[in-house]
Tab-separated table of N, CA and C in Angstrom:
chain	number	residue	atom	x	y	z
A	1	UNK	N	47.421	45.905	12.955
A	1	UNK	CA	48.546	45.905	12.449
A	1	UNK	C	47.923	47.424	11.488
A	2	UNK	N	49.021	48.458	11.721
A	2	UNK	CA	48.657	49.352	10.483
A	2	UNK	C	47.731	50.640	11.666
A	3	UNK	N	47.354	50.527	12.678
A	3	UNK	CA	45.757	51.048	13.465
A	3	UNK	C	46.987	52.584	13.843
A	4	UNK	N	45.609	53.422	13.191
A	4	UNK	CA	46.530	54.795	13.560
A	4	UNK	C	45.330	55.410	14.565
A	5	UNK	N	44.279	54.696	15.163
A	5	UNK	CA	43.487	55.019	16.093
A	5	UNK	C	42.347	55.772	15.870
A	6	UNK	N	41.458	56.707	16.390
A	6	UNK	CA	41.428	55.535	17.858
A	6	UNK	C	40.747	54.399	18.131
A	7	UNK	N	40.485	53.913	17.406
A	7	UNK	CA	39.852	52.610	17.754
A	7	UNK	C	40.966	51.576	18.062
A	8	UNK	N	41.978	51.968	17.443
A	8	UNK	CA	42.973	50.876	16.984
A	8	UNK	C	44.398	51.739	16.694
A	9	UNK	N	45.460	50.995	17.722
A	9	UNK	CA	46.616	51.880	17.526
A	9	UNK	C	47.922	50.302	17.213
A	10	UNK	N	48.624	50.509	16.278
A	10	UNK	CA	49.842	50.091	16.379
A	10	UNK	C	50.876	50.704	17.269
A	11	UNK	N	52.147	50.564	16.706
A	11	UNK	CA	53.309	50.939	18.074
A	11	UNK	C	53.300	52.111	17.465
A	12	UNK	N	54.078	51.818	16.113
A	12	UNK	CA	54.206	53.620	15.265
A	12	UNK	C	52.795	54.502	14.769
A	13	UNK	N	51.999	53.994	14.883
A	13	UNK	CA	51.072	54.670	14.834
A	13	UNK	C	50.434	55.690	15.983
A	14	UNK	N	50.561	55.118	17.099
A	14	UNK	CA	50.796	55.744	18.548
A	14	UNK	C	51.704	56.940	18.628
A	15	UNK	N	52.695	56.464	18.351
A	15	UNK	CA	54.151	57.363	18.467
A	15	UNK	C	53.642	58.319	17.684
A	16	UNK	N	53.209	58.283	16.120
A	16	UNK	CA	52.915	58.992	14.762
A	16	UNK	C	52.050	60.131	15.727
A	17	UNK	N	50.941	59.468	15.736
A	17	UNK	CA	49.746	60.532	16.707
A	17	UNK	C	50.297	61.504	18.222
A	18	UNK	N	50.813	61.243	18.985
A	18	UNK	CA	51.674	61.473	19.725
A	18	UNK	C	52.377	62.390	19.414
A	19	UNK	N	53.208	62.559	18.768
A	19	UNK	CA	54.595	63.602	18.231
A	19	UNK	C	54.007	64.909	16.958
A	20	UNK	N	52.542	64.093	16.280
A	20	UNK	CA	51.766	65.360	15.553
A	20	UNK	C	51.137	66.255	16.158
A	21	UNK	N	50.921	65.777	17.531
A	21	UNK	CA	50.120	66.789	18.768
A	21	UNK	C	51.224	68.102	18.835
A	22	UNK	N	52.009	67.594	18.882
A	22	UNK	CA	53.515	68.365	18.976
A	22	UNK	C	53.868	69.062	17.870
A	23	UNK	N	53.389	68.567	16.796
A	23	UNK	CA	53.101	69.575	14.988
A	23	UNK	C	54.744	69.183	14.348
A	24	UNK	N	54.904	67.764	14.791
A	24	UNK	CA	55.982	66.989	14.180
A	24	UNK	C	55.367	65.911	13.173
A	25	UNK	N	56.197	65.579	12.256
A	25	UNK	CA	55.303	64.356	11.072
A	25	UNK	C	56.456	63.234	11.320
A	26	UNK	N	55.933	62.206	11.798
A	26	UNK	CA	56.314	60.894	11.544
A	26	UNK	C	55.903	60.325	10.783
A	27	UNK	N	56.899	58.997	10.064
A	27	UNK	CA	56.560	57.927	9.677
A	27	UNK	C	55.810	56.737	9.978
A	28	UNK	N	55.228	56.122	9.505
A	28	UNK	CA	54.165	54.892	10.126
A	28	UNK	C	55.226	53.644	9.916
A	29	UNK	N	56.220	53.656	10.638
A	29	UNK	CA	57.205	52.829	11.134
A	29	UNK	C	58.069	52.454	11.557
A	30	UNK	N	57.952	51.585	12.703
A	30	UNK	CA	59.463	51.527	13.590
A	30	UNK	C	60.362	51.980	12.907
A	31	UNK	N	60.428	51.519	12.032
A	31	UNK	CA	62.228	51.293	11.260
A	31	UNK	C	62.349	52.981	10.685
A	32	UNK	N	61.386	53.364	10.046
A	32	UNK	CA	61.628	54.919	9.655
A	32	UNK	C	61.545	55.782	10.680
A	33	UNK	N	60.664	55.640	11.566
A	33	UNK	CA	61.084	56.687	12.860
A	33	UNK	C	62.688	56.322	13.346
A	34	UNK	N	63.109	55.535	13.372
A	34	UNK	CA	64.312	54.857	14.120
A	34	UNK	C	65.348	56.123	13.098
A	35	UNK	N	65.204	56.435	11.930
A	35	UNK	CA	66.328	56.762	11.429
A	35	UNK	C	66.232	58.682	11.274
A	36	UNK	N	64.845	58.898	12.323
A	36	UNK	CA	64.555	60.345	12.175
A	36	UNK	C	64.972	60.911	13.438
A	37	UNK	N	65.046	62.329	13.968
A	37	UNK	CA	65.756	63.096	15.012
A	37	UNK	C	67.034	62.768	15.195
A	38	UNK	N	67.215	63.206	16.501
A	38	UNK	CA	68.850	62.518	17.152
A	38	UNK	C	68.605	61.828	18.480
A	39	UNK	N	69.500	61.308	18.299
A	39	UNK	CA	70.006	60.069	18.505
A	39	UNK	C	70.217	60.504	19.996
A	40	UNK	N	69.488	59.376	20.925
A	40	UNK	CA	69.625	59.914	22.832
A	40	UNK	C	70.055	58.647	23.311
A	41	UNK	N	70.895	58.791	24.281
A	41	UNK	CA	71.541	58.062	25.245
A	41	UNK	C	70.293	57.102	26.272
A	42	UNK	N	70.069	56.348	26.575
A	42	UNK	CA	69.375	56.008	27.406
A	42	UNK	C	69.144	56.978	28.899
A	43	UNK	N	70.770	57.121	29.135
A	43	UNK	CA	70.747	58.266	30.436
A	43	UNK	C	70.265	59.668	30.510
A	44	UNK	N	69.564	59.895	29.380
A	44	UNK	CA	69.021	60.709	28.891
A	44	UNK	C	67.676	61.296	28.091
A	45	UNK	N	67.063	60.079	28.254
A	45	UNK	CA	65.505	60.233	27.717
A	45	UNK	C	64.839	61.053	28.899
A	46	UNK	N	64.147	61.806	27.720
A	46	UNK	CA	62.942	62.664	28.587
A	46	UNK	C	61.548	61.839	27.567
A	47	UNK	N	60.525	62.569	28.801
A	47	UNK	CA	59.079	62.323	28.349
A	47	UNK	C	58.880	62.424	26.642
A	48	UNK	N	58.172	61.379	25.990
A	48	UNK	CA	58.238	61.732	24.775
A	48	UNK	C	59.293	61.426	23.816
A	49	UNK	N	60.411	60.723	24.500
A	49	UNK	CA	61.077	60.300	23.239
A	49	UNK	C	61.026	58.578	22.568
A	50	UNK	N	60.758	58.712	21.618
A	50	UNK	CA	60.898	57.465	21.114
A	50	UNK	C	61.996	56.439	21.424
A	51	UNK	N	61.545	55.579	22.183
A	51	UNK	CA	62.274	54.052	22.321
A	51	UNK	C	62.162	52.730	21.383
A	52	UNK	N	63.447	52.546	21.230
A	52	UNK	CA	62.980	51.321	20.059
A	52	UNK	C	63.145	50.289	21.073
A	53	UNK	N	62.746	48.859	20.016
A	53	UNK	CA	62.784	47.568	20.769
A	53	UNK	C	63.151	46.283	19.942
A	54	UNK	N	63.777	45.395	20.281
A	54	UNK	CA	63.677	43.983	19.415
A	54	UNK	C	64.962	44.625	18.287
A	55	UNK	N	65.636	43.575	18.292
A	55	UNK	CA	66.664	43.147	17.095
A	55	UNK	C	65.700	43.724	14.971
A	56	UNK	N	66.252	44.401	14.710
A	56	UNK	CA	65.733	45.006	13.349
A	56	UNK	C	65.165	46.083	13.353
A	57	UNK	N	64.645	46.633	14.714
A	57	UNK	CA	63.623	48.025	15.090
A	57	UNK	C	62.329	47.480	14.543
A	58	UNK	N	61.775	46.418	15.577
A	58	UNK	CA	60.402	46.060	15.412
A	58	UNK	C	59.252	46.739	16.032
A	59	UNK	N	59.845	47.736	17.165
A	59	UNK	CA	59.029	48.337	18.008
A	59	UNK	C	59.239	49.841	18.396
A	60	UNK	N	58.024	50.395	18.475
A	60	UNK	CA	58.601	51.882	19.105
A	60	UNK	C	57.233	51.874	20.031
A	61	UNK	N	58.212	52.996	21.286
A	61	UNK	CA	57.014	52.964	22.066
A	61	UNK	C	57.179	54.860	22.688
A	62	UNK	N	56.838	55.575	23.497
A	62	UNK	CA	57.010	56.633	23.819
A	62	UNK	C	57.582	56.729	25.633
A	63	UNK	N	58.838	57.490	25.583
A	63	UNK	CA	59.440	56.998	27.127
A	63	UNK	C	57.971	58.041	27.833
A	64	UNK	N	58.074	57.557	29.242
A	64	UNK	CA	57.203	58.380	30.118
A	64	UNK	C	57.600	58.734	31.390
A	65	UNK	N	59.197	58.013	31.366
A	65	UNK	CA	59.656	58.880	32.872
A	65	UNK	C	60.237	57.470	33.853
A	66	UNK	N	61.035	57.387	34.645
A	66	UNK	CA	60.662	56.443	35.743
A	66	UNK	C	61.474	55.002	35.003
A	67	UNK	N	61.997	55.228	33.759
A	67	UNK	CA	62.177	53.580	33.493
A	67	UNK	C	61.232	53.050	32.854
A	68	UNK	N	59.824	54.060	32.545
A	68	UNK	CA	58.581	53.131	31.848
A	68	UNK	C	58.564	53.629	30.469
A	69	UNK	N	57.765	53.271	29.655
A	69	UNK	CA	56.991	53.359	28.722
A	69	UNK	C	55.870	53.132	28.110
A	70	UNK	N	55.246	54.373	27.122
A	70	UNK	CA	53.517	53.921	26.618
A	70	UNK	C	53.536	53.232	25.543
A	71	UNK	N	53.230	51.977	25.005
A	71	UNK	CA	53.162	51.748	23.697
A	71	UNK	C	51.720	50.656	23.397
A	72	UNK	N	52.092	50.410	22.400
A	72	UNK	CA	50.519	49.609	21.673
A	72	UNK	C	51.429	48.175	21.414
A	73	UNK	N	51.050	47.223	22.486
A	73	UNK	CA	51.899	46.132	22.326
A	73	UNK	C	51.981	44.916	20.965
A	74	UNK	N	50.113	44.402	21.008
A	74	UNK	CA	50.172	43.989	19.603
A	74	UNK	C	48.869	43.838	19.193
A	75	UNK	N	48.090	43.215	18.223
A	75	UNK	CA	46.724	43.388	18.402
A	75	UNK	C	45.987	42.719	19.243
A	76	UNK	N	44.752	43.360	19.610
A	76	UNK	CA	44.089	42.967	20.993
A	76	UNK	C	44.040	43.514	22.090
A	77	UNK	N	45.192	43.682	22.763
A	77	UNK	CA	46.135	44.288	23.320
A	77	UNK	C	45.279	46.155	23.531
A	78	UNK	N	45.629	46.048	24.802
A	78	UNK	CA	45.560	48.001	25.220
A	78	UNK	C	47.016	48.526	25.469
A	79	UNK	N	46.677	49.884	24.441
A	79	UNK	CA	47.715	50.790	25.226
A	79	UNK	C	48.091	50.801	26.432
A	80	UNK	N	49.598	50.667	26.619
A	80	UNK	CA	49.632	50.551	28.825
A	80	UNK	C	50.894	51.216	28.806
A	81	UNK	N	51.486	51.229	29.964
A	81	UNK	CA	52.269	51.575	30.548
A	81	UNK	C	53.327	50.232	30.848
A	82	UNK	N	54.361	50.347	30.546
A	82	UNK	CA	55.382	49.104	30.830
A	82	UNK	C	56.677	49.630	31.585
A	83	UNK	N	57.363	48.738	32.243
A	83	UNK	CA	58.488	48.975	32.054
A	83	UNK	C	59.710	48.698	31.296
A	84	UNK	N	60.719	49.917	30.753
A	84	UNK	CA	61.684	49.048	29.202
A	84	UNK	C	62.090	48.068	29.483
A	85	UNK	N	62.390	47.425	30.662
A	85	UNK	CA	63.239	46.547	31.073
A	85	UNK	C	62.815	45.049	30.584
A	86	UNK	N	61.501	45.175	30.210
A	86	UNK	CA	60.142	43.845	29.415
A	86	UNK	C	60.595	43.390	27.915
A	87	UNK	N	61.703	44.578	27.445
A	87	UNK	CA	61.610	44.753	25.849
A	87	UNK	C	62.942	44.728	25.574
A	88	UNK	N	63.949	44.054	24.536
A	88	UNK	CA	64.750	44.221	24.453
A	88	UNK	C	65.283	45.729	23.620
A	89	UNK	N	66.039	46.534	24.172
A	89	UNK	CA	66.292	47.982	24.253
A	89	UNK	C	67.422	48.260	23.013
A	90	UNK	N	66.971	48.777	21.968
A	90	UNK	CA	67.612	49.045	21.079
A	90	UNK	C	68.450	50.443	20.316
A	91	UNK	N	67.684	51.347	21.308
A	91	UNK	CA	67.908	52.522	21.363
A	91	UNK	C	66.903	53.771	21.054
A	92	UNK	N	67.168	55.242	21.315
A	92	UNK	CA	66.259	56.303	21.147
A	92	UNK	C	66.208	57.129	20.569
A	93	UNK	N	65.710	57.745	20.001
A	93	UNK	CA	65.562	59.007	19.057
A	93	UNK	C	64.567	60.334	19.823
A	94	UNK	N	65.164	61.482	19.792
A	94	UNK	CA	64.208	62.458	19.938
A	94	UNK	C	64.023	63.096	18.587
A	95	UNK	N	62.412	63.041	17.915
A	95	UNK	CA	62.196	63.883	17.035
A	95	UNK	C	62.109	65.408	16.827
A	96	UNK	N	61.948	65.853	16.083
A	96	UNK	CA	61.332	67.361	15.595
A	96	UNK	C	63.180	68.239	15.927
């Protein structure tokens, strides 16, 4: 937890770094990132949108198209692509 890469990432560290490449600053917390940007419906997701999971907003990932996200799952696991349906969807935001 708390990883901001490149040797280790946590979920919000990964999204923070990805959006920094687009010159958008994000806070290092899924809950704080959930309060930023524009709320986006699931049907209007675009690549790079922040997608949030689990009640209490405990996880964030980057939308990667076709119902998939890229995310840092948990300590000891590599960043990976998975189907969004594998985690309980709580909402999405578009920073910037």
